XYZ file of C-alpha atoms in Angstrom:
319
model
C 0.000 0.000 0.000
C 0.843 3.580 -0.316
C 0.566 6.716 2.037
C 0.664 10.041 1.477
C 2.346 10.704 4.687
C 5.168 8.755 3.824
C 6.096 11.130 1.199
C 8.130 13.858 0.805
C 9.305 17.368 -0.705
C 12.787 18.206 -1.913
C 13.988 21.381 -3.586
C 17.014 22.952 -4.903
C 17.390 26.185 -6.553
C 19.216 25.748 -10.166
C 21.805 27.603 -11.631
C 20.284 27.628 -15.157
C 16.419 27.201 -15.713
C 15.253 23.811 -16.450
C 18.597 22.106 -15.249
C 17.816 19.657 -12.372
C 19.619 19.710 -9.103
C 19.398 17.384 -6.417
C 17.345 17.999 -3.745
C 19.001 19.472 -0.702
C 16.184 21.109 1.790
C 13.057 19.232 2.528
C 9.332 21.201 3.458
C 6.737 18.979 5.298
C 3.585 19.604 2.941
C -0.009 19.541 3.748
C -0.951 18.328 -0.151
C 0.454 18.877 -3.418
C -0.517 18.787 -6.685
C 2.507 19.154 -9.149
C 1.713 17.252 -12.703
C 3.170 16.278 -16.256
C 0.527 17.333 -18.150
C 0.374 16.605 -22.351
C -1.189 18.541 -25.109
C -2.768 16.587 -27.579
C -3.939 17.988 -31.266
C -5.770 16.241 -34.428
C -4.015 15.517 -37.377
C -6.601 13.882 -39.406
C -10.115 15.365 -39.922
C -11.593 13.672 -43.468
C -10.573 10.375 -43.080
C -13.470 7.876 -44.764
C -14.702 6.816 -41.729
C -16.391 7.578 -38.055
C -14.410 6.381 -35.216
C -12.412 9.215 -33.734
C -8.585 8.847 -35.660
C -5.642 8.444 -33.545
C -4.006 12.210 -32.358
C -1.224 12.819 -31.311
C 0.640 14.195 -28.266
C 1.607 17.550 -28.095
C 3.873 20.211 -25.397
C 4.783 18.436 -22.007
C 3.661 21.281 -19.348
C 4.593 21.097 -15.711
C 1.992 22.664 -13.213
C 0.106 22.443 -9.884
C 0.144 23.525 -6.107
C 2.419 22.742 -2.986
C 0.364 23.488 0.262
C 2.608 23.707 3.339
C 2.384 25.289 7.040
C 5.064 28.083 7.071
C 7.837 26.786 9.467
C 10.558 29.125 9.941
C 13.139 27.985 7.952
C 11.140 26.977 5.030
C 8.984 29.961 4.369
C 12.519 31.680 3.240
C 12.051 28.584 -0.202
C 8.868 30.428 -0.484
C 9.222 33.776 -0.428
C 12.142 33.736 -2.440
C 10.632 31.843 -5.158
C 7.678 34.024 -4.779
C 9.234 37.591 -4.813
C 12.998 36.622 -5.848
C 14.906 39.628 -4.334
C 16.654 38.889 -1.335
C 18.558 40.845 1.122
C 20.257 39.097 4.463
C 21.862 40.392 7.587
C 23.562 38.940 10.860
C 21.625 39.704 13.650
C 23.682 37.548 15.900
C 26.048 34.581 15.580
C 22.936 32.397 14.776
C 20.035 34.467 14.037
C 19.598 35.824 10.327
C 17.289 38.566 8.636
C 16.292 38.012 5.291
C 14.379 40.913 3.547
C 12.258 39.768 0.631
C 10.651 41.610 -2.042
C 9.295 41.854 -5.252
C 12.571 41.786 -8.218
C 12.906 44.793 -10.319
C 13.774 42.810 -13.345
C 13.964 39.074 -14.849
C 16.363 36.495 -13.517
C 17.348 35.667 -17.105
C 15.959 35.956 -20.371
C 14.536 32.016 -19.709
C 12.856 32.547 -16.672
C 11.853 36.075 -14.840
C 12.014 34.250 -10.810
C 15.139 32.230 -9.456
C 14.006 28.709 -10.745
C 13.644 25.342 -8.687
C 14.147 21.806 -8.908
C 10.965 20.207 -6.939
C 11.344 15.987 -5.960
C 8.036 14.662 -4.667
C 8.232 10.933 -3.453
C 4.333 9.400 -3.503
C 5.056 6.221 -1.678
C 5.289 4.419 -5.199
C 8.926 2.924 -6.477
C 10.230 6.374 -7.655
C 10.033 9.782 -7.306
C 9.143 12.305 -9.286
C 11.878 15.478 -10.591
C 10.153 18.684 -11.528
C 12.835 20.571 -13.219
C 12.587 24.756 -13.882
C 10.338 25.368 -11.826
C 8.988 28.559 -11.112
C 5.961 30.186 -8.455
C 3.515 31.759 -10.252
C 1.675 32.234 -7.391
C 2.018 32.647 -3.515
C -0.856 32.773 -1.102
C -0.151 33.022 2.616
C -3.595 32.328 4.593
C -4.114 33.026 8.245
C -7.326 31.815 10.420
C -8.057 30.924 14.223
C -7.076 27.339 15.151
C -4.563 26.936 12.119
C -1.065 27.487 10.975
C -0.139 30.365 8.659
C -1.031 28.309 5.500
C 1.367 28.994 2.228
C 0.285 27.974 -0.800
C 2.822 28.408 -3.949
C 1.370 27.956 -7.935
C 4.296 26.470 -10.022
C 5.256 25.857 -13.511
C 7.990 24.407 -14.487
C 9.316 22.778 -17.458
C 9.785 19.041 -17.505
C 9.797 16.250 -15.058
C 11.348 12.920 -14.683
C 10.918 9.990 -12.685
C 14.142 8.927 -10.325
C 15.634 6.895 -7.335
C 13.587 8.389 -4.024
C 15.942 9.818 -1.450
C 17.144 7.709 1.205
C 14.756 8.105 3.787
C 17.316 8.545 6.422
C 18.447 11.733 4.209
C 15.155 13.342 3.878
C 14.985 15.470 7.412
C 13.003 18.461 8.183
C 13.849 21.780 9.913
C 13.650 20.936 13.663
C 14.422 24.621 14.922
C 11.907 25.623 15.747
C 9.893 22.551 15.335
C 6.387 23.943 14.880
C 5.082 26.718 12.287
C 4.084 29.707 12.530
C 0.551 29.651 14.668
C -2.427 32.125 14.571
C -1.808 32.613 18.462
C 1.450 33.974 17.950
C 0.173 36.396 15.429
C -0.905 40.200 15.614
C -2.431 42.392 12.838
C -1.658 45.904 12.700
C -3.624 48.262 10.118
C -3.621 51.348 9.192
C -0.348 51.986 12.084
C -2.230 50.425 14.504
C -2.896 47.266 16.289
C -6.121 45.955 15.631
C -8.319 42.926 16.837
C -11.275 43.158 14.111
C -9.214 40.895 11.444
C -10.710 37.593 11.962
C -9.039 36.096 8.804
C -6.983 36.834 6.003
C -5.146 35.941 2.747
C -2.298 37.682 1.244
C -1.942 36.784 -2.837
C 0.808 37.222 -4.979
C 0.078 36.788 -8.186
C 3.368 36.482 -10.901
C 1.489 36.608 -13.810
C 3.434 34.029 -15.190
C 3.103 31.709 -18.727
C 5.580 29.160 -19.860
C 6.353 29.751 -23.670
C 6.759 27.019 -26.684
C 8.485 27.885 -29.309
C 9.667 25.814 -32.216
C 13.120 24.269 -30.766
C 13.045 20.672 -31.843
C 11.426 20.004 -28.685
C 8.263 19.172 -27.091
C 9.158 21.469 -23.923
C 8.472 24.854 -23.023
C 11.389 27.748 -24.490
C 10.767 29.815 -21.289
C 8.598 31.469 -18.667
C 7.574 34.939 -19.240
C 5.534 37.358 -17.668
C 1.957 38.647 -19.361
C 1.294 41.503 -16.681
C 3.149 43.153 -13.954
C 2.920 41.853 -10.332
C -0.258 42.155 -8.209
C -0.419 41.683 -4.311
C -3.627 41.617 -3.106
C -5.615 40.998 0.591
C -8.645 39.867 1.775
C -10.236 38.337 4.766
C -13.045 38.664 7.101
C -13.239 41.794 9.629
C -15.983 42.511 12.072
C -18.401 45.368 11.060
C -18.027 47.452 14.931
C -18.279 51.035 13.411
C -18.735 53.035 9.605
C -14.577 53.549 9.837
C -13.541 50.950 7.284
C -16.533 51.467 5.162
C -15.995 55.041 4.928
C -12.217 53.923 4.080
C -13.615 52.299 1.105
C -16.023 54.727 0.154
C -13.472 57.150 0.070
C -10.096 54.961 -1.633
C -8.683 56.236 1.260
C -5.228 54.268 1.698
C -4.013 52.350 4.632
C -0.853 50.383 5.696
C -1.183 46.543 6.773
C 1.357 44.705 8.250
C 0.844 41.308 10.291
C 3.427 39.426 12.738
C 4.328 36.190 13.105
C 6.497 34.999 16.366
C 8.141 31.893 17.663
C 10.752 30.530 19.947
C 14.098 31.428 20.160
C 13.393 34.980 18.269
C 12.088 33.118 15.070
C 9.440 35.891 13.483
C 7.900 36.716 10.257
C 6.263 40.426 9.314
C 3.968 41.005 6.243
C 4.521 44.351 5.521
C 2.280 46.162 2.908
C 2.766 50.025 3.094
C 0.267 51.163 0.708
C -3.561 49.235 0.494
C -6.715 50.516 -0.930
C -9.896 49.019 -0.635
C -11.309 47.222 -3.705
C -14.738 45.652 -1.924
C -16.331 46.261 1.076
C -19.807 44.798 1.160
C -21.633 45.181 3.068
C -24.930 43.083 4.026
C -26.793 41.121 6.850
C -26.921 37.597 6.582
C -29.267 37.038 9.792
C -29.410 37.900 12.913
C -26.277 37.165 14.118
C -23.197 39.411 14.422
C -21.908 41.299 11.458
C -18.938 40.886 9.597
C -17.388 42.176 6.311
C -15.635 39.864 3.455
C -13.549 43.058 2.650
C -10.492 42.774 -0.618
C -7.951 45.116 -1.189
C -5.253 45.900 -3.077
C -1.636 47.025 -2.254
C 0.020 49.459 -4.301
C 3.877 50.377 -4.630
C 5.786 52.812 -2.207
C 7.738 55.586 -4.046
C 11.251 54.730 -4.051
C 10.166 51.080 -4.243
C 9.800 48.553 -6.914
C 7.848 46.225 -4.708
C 4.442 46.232 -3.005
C 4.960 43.854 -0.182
C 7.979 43.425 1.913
C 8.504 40.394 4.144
C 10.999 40.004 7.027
C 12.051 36.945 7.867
C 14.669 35.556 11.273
C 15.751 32.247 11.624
C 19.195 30.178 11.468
C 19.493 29.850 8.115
C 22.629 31.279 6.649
C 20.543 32.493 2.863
C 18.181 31.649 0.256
């Protein structure tokens, strides 16, 4: 039989897009759903007859989700896939400070984000090798009674199948040895702390596409960008007062920034300087309390080329 929970993640960051490495820092995942995926196309469409013709396979594409509660030390492999730029300090002989925020310009002309090999082991014979890949996508959820929940969209470029890592090889951050929680977490909005947020989910979109191009090949040329970067927030937030409402009514902008804590001076801030309301609806469902399913949208800081700005501290030396 096989388990899911006898599987594992591995990643590497690669040198050149699309060149695998071997895996060298494990994540503990919650699911996953990276895929080999085929296009197929027709070739034959008068052909004296009426059962459907053979076709014939087309572009191998690489895509899905890895879903993972954001432990110290991995969220770094996150948010540096996500955003890409990357700026580390020494706070102390052990403790680190990693800045992260969105790039200013492409990687290379194959790929615009530093590019990843990703080795998933399924509990069947071998594993499977994800080469070039890239996150499209980042979404860092947090809700009462849960973990800060990341979520990273990948493409990629081609996979393989290989020998599964030595299980005695595969080991997991153990400092600290729990994520991120929602009871070690404080909001702060618009400069000040605030206990309305009930919920929330911070998106980063990449706008990403992998390109084909005619190459003797039936993988994808590159990843490119079709738009620039969005960052965008929603959750729920109790409906106490007309402030936030008026907020939106208005455009009026306000700063978000939420805090993440753990032992040993292990912490994570969300920082997004510049937000401006997009919904606010408001409506009464019955008669219990009110809240609001607010979205908004975070714009970019003069000076700055990115919206968001995380902070990371743990032990690890970089990313």
């Amino acid at each position: 039989m096989s388990y899911g929970m006898r599987g594992y993640m591995g990643l590497s960051k690669e040198t050149t897009w699309g060149t695998p490495v071997t895996a060298s820092s494990f994540i503990e995942l919650m699911s996953e759903g990276l895929t080999e995926a085929l296009d197929r196309f027709d070739t034959r469409n008068i052909f004296n007859g009426i059962a459907e013709p053979d076709d014939t396979t087309g572009l191998v594409r690489v895509e899905g989700d890895t879903v993972f509660a954001a432990f110290p030390d991995s969220m770094g492999f996150a948010l540096n896939a996500a955003l890409g730029s990357l700026a580390t300090t020494s706070i102390s002989a052990t403790l680190k400070s990693h800045v992260f925020q969105c790039l200013g310009s492409d990687v290379s002309s194959l790929t615009p984000l530093p590019p990843y090999t990703v080795e998933i082991f399924r509990d069947v014979t071998s594993a499977q090798q994800y080469a070039g890949c890239v996150a499209n996508q980042m979404t860092l959820a947090a809700q009462v009674n849960q973990d800060l929940r990341a979520t990273l969209g990948w493409i990629g470029k081609q996979a393989t199948n290989k020998a599964r890592i030595a299980a005695a090889s595969v080991i997991f951050p153990t400092s600290p040895s729990q994520p991120f929680t929602f009871d070690t977490s404080s909001v702060q909005w618009a400069g000040a702390a605030s206990d309305l947020i009930e919920s929330f989910s911070l998106e980063v979109q990449n706008n990403l596409e992998s390109v084909a191009a005619l190459n003797n090949s039936n993988k994808v040329a590159r990843i490119q960008r079709t738009n620039p970067v969005s960052v965008m927030l929603s959750g729920q937030m109790s409906f106490n007062d007309i402030t936030e409402y008026e907020a939106f009514r208005n455009q009026t902008e306000f700063a978000f920034a939420a805090s993440f804590k753990k032992a040993n001076s292990h912490s994570l801030i969300l920082s997004l300087p510049r937000c401006v309301y997009t919904a606010y609806p408001l409506g009464q469902q019955g008669r219990n309390r009110l809240t609001v399913a607010f979205e908004a949208k975070a714009r970019v800081p003069t000076g700055s080329t990115s919206a968001i700005a995380a902070t990371l501290v743990n032990q690890s030396v970089t990313y």
